[in-house]
Short mmCIF file of N, CA and C in Angstrom, two decimals:
data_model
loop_
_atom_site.label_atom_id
_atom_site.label_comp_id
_atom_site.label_asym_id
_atom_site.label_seq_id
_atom_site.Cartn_x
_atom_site.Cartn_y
_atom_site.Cartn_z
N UNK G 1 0.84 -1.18 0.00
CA UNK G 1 0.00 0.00 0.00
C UNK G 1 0.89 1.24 0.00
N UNK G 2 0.54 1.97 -0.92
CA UNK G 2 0.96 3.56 -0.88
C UNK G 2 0.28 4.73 -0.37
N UNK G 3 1.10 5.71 -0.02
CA UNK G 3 -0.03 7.36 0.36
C UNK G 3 0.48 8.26 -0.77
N UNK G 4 -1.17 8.60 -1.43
CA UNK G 4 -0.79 9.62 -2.44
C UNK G 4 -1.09 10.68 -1.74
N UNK G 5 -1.51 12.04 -1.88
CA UNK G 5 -1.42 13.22 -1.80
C UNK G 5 -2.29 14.01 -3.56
N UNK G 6 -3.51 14.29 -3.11
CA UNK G 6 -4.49 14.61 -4.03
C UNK G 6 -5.22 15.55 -3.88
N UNK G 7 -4.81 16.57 -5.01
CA UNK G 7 -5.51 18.16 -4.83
C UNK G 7 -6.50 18.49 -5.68
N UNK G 8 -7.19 19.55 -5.64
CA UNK G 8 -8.07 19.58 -6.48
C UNK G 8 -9.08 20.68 -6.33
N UNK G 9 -10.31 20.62 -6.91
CA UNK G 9 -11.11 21.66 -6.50
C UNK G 9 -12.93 20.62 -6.99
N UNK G 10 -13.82 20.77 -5.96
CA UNK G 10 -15.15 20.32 -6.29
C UNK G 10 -16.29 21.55 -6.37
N UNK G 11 -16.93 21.22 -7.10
CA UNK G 11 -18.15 22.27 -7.25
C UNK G 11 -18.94 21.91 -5.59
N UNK G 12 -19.47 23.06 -5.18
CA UNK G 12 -19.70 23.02 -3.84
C UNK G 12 -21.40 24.36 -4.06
N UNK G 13 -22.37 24.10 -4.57
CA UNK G 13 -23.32 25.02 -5.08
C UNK G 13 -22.78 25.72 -5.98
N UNK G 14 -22.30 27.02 -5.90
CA UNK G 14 -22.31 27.86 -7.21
C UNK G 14 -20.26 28.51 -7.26
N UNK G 15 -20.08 27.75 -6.40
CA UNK G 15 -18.83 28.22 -6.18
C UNK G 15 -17.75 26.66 -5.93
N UNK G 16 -16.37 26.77 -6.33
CA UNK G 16 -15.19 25.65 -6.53
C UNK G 16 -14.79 25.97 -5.11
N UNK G 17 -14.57 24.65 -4.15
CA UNK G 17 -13.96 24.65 -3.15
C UNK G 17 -12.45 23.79 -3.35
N UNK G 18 -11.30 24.22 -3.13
CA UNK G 18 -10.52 23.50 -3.19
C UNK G 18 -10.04 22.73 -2.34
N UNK G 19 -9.00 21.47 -2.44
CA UNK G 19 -9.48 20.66 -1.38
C UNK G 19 -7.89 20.01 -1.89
N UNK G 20 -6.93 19.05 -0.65
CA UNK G 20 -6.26 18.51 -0.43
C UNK G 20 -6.19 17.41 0.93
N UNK G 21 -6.15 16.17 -0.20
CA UNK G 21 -5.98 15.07 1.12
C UNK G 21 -5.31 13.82 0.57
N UNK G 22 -5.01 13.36 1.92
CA UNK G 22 -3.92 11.63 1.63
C UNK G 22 -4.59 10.75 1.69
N UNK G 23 -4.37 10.27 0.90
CA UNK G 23 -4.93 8.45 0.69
C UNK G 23 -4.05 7.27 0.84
N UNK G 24 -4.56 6.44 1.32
CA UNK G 24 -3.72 5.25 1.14
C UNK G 24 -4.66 4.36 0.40
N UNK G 25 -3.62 3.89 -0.75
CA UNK G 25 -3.96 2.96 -1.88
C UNK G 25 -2.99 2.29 -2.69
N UNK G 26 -3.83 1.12 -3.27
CA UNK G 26 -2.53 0.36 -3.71
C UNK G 26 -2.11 1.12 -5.03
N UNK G 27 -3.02 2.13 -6.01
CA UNK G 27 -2.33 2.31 -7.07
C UNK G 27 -3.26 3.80 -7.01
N UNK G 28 -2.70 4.72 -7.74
CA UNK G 28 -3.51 6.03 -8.28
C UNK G 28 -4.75 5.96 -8.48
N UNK G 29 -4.73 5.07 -9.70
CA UNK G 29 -6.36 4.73 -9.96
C UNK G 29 -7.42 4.45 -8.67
N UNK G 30 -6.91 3.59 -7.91
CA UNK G 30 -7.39 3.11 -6.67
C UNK G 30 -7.71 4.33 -5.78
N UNK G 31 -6.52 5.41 -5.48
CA UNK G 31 -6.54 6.48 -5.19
C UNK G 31 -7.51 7.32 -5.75
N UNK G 32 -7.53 7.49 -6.42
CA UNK G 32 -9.03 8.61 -7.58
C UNK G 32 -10.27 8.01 -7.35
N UNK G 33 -9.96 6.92 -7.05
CA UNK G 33 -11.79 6.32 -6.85
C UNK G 33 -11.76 6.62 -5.69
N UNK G 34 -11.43 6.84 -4.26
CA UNK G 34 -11.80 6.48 -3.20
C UNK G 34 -11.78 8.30 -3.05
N UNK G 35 -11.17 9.27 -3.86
CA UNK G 35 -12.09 10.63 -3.79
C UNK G 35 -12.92 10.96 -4.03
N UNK G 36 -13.60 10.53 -6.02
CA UNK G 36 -14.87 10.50 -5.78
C UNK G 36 -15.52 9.95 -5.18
N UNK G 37 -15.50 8.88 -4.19
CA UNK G 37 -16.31 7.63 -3.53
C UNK G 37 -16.89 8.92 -2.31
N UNK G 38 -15.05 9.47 -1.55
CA UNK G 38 -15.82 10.26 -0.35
C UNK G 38 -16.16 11.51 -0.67
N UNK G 39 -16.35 11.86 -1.64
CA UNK G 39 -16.68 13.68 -2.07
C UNK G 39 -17.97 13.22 -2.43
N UNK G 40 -18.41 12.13 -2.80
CA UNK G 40 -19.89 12.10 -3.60
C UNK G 40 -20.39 11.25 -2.23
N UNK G 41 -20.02 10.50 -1.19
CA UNK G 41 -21.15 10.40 0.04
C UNK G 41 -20.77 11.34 0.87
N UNK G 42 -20.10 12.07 1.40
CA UNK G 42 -19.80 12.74 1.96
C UNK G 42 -20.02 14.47 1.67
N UNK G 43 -20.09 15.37 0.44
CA UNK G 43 -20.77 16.07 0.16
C UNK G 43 -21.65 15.97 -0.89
N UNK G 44 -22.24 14.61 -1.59
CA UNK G 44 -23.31 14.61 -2.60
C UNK G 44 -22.84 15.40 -3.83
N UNK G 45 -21.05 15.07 -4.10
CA UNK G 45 -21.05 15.58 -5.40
C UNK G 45 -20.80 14.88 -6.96
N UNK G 46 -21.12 15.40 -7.69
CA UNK G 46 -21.21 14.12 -8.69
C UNK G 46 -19.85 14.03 -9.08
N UNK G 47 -19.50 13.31 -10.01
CA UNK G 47 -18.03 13.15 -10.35
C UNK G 47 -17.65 13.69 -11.55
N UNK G 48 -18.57 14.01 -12.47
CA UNK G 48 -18.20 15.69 -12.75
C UNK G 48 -17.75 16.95 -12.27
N UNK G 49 -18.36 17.26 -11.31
CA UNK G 49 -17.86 18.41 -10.42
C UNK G 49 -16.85 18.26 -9.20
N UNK G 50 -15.78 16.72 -10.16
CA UNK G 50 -14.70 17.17 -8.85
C UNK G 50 -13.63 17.26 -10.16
N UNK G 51 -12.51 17.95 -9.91
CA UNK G 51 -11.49 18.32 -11.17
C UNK G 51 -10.58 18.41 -9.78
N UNK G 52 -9.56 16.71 -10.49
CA UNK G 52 -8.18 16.41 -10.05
C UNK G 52 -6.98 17.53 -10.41
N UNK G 53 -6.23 18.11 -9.89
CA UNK G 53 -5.21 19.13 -10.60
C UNK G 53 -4.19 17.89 -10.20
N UNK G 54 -3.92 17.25 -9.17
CA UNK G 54 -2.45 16.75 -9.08
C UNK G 54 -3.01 15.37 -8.04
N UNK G 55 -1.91 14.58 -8.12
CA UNK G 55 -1.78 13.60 -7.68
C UNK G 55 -0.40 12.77 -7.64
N UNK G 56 -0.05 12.85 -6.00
CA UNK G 56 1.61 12.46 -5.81
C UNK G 56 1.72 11.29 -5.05
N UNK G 57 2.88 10.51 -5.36
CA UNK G 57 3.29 9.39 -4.02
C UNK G 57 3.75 10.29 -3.53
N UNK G 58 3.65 10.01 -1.86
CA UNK G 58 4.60 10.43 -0.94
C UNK G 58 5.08 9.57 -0.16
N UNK G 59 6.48 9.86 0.15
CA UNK G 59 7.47 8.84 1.08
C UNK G 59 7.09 9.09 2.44
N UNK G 60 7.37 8.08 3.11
CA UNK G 60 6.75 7.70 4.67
C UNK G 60 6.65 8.92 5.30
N UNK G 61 7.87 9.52 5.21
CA UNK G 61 8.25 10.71 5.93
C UNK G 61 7.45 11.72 5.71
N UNK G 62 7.06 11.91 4.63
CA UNK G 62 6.22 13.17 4.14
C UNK G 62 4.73 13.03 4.85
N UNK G 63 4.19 11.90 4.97
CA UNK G 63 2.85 11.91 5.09
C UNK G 63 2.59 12.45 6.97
N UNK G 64 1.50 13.18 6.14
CA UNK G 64 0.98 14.26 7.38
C UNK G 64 -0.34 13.61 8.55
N UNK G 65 -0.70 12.85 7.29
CA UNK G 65 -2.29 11.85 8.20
C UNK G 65 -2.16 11.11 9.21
N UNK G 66 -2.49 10.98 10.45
CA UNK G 66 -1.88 9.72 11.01
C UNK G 66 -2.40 8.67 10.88
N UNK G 67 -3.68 8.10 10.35
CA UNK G 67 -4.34 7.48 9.67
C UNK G 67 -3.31 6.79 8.35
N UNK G 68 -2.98 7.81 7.32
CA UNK G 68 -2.42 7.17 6.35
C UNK G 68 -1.09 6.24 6.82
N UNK G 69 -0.56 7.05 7.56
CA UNK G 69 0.90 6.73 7.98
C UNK G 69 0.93 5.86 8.74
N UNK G 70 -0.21 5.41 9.25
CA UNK G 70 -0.68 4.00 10.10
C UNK G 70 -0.94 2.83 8.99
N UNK G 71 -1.33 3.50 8.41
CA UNK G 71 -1.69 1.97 6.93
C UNK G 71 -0.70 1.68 6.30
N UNK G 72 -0.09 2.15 6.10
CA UNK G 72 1.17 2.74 5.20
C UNK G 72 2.34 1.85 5.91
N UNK G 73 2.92 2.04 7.20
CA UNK G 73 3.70 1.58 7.92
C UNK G 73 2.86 0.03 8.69
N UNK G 74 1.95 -0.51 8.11
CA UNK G 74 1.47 -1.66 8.63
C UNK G 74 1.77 -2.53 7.29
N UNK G 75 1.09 -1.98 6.29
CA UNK G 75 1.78 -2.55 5.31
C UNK G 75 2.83 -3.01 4.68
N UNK G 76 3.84 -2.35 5.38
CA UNK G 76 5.21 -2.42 5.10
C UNK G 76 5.61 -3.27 5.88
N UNK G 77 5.52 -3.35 7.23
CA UNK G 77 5.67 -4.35 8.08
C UNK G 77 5.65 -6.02 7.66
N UNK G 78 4.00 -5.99 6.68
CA UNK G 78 3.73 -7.32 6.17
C UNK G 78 2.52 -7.29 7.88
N UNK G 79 2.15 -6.14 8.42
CA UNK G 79 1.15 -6.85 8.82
C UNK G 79 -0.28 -6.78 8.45
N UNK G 80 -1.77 -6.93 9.52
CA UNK G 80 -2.75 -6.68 8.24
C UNK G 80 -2.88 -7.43 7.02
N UNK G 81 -1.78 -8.66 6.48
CA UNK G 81 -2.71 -9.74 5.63
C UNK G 81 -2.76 -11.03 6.45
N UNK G 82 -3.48 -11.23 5.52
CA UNK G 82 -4.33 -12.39 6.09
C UNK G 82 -3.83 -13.63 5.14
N UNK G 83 -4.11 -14.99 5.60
CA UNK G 83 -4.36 -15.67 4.82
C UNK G 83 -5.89 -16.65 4.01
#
């Protein structure tokens, strides 16, 4: 598992709110779905009205979430699978 770092801006009524947050995911793609997933239950927006500007890996060190950096460093470990 990786932490990206994903910016952007969503339509929010009549006005663009911009917005930055970390994910942990196994690939980008994976990453991009799980923004529209929480921007569209979480503020009811469609996935038209969210516009990605950037999307980064970041190294252990960088990540700010403690959430991410908890998944992130469990994974690496090898713990968290299962058989």
């Amino acid at each position: 598992m990786k932490a990206f770092r994903v910016h952007g801006e969503f339509k929010m009524g009549e006005r663009w709110q911009k917005f930055s947050k970390e994910v942990a995911a196994n690939s980008e793609e994976d990453a991009l779905e799980y923004i529209y997933s929480v921007f569209g239950s979480r503020h009811r927006v469609k996935r038209r009205d969210i516009v990605i500007r950037e999307v980064s890996s970041l190294a252990l060190e960088d990540i700010e979430d403690p959430l991410v950096k908890y998944l992130v460093e469990r994974e690496e470990h090898g713990e968290g699978k299962r058989d």
